[in-house]
Coordinates of C-alpha atoms in Angstrom, one line a residue:
X1 CA 24.2 -37.3 -51.4
X2 CA 25.8 -38.4 -54.9
X3 CA 27.0 -41.2 -57.1
X4 CA 30.5 -41.3 -58.9
X5 CA 30.9 -44.5 -61.6
X6 CA 34.5 -45.6 -62.3
X7 CA 34.9 -47.9 -64.9
X8 CA 37.8 -50.3 -65.7
X9 CA 39.0 -54.1 -66.5
X10 CA 39.4 -54.7 -62.7
X11 CA 41.0 -57.9 -63.9
X12 CA 41.5 -58.5 -60.7
X13 CA 40.3 -55.6 -58.3
X14 CA 43.4 -54.8 -56.1
X15 CA 43.9 -52.3 -53.4
X16 CA 44.5 -49.2 -56.0
X17 CA 41.0 -49.9 -57.1
X18 CA 39.5 -49.6 -53.8
X19 CA 42.0 -46.7 -52.8
X20 CA 40.9 -44.5 -56.3
X21 CA 37.3 -44.9 -54.9
X22 CA 37.7 -43.9 -51.5
X23 CA 39.9 -40.7 -52.8
X24 CA 37.4 -39.9 -55.6
X25 CA 34.3 -40.2 -53.2
X26 CA 36.3 -38.1 -50.9
X27 CA 37.1 -35.4 -53.7
X28 CA 33.6 -35.2 -54.8
X29 CA 31.7 -35.6 -51.5
X30 CA 29.4 -38.2 -52.8
X31 CA 27.6 -40.7 -51.0
X32 CA 28.7 -44.1 -52.9
X33 CA 30.9 -45.0 -55.7
X34 CA 30.1 -47.8 -57.8
X35 CA 33.1 -50.1 -59.3
X36 CA 31.7 -51.7 -62.8
X37 CA 33.7 -53.7 -64.7
X38 CA 33.7 -53.2 -68.6
X39 CA 33.2 -56.2 -71.4
X40 CA 35.8 -55.3 -73.7
X41 CA 38.3 -52.4 -73.1
X42 CA 39.4 -50.3 -76.1
X43 CA 42.8 -49.5 -75.3
X44 CA 44.0 -53.1 -74.0
X45 CA 43.6 -56.9 -74.9
X46 CA 39.9 -58.8 -73.3
X47 CA 40.5 -59.3 -69.7
X48 CA 41.5 -62.9 -68.6
X49 CA 38.4 -63.3 -66.1
X50 CA 34.8 -63.2 -67.5
X51 CA 32.4 -59.8 -66.2
X52 CA 30.5 -62.0 -63.9
X53 CA 34.0 -63.1 -62.3
X54 CA 35.5 -59.4 -62.2
X55 CA 31.9 -58.2 -60.7
X56 CA 31.8 -60.9 -57.7
X57 CA 35.8 -59.7 -57.0
X58 CA 34.6 -56.2 -56.4
X59 CA 31.6 -57.5 -54.7
X60 CA 34.3 -59.0 -52.3
X61 CA 36.5 -56.7 -52.9
X62 CA 34.2 -53.9 -51.3

């Protein structure tokens, strides 16, 4: 049992994000992986979508 957390802009969420979560889960042997959209990324411009919209995209994608 365990939990891993992956952060990112997820703008938009795509198969690569979901595949990464599956691979992290398998590699670490954790039960769950949480994908958390960041508000303002440090390394790039603001996302076009609001955090709430990106969170909803993640909910629908998973």
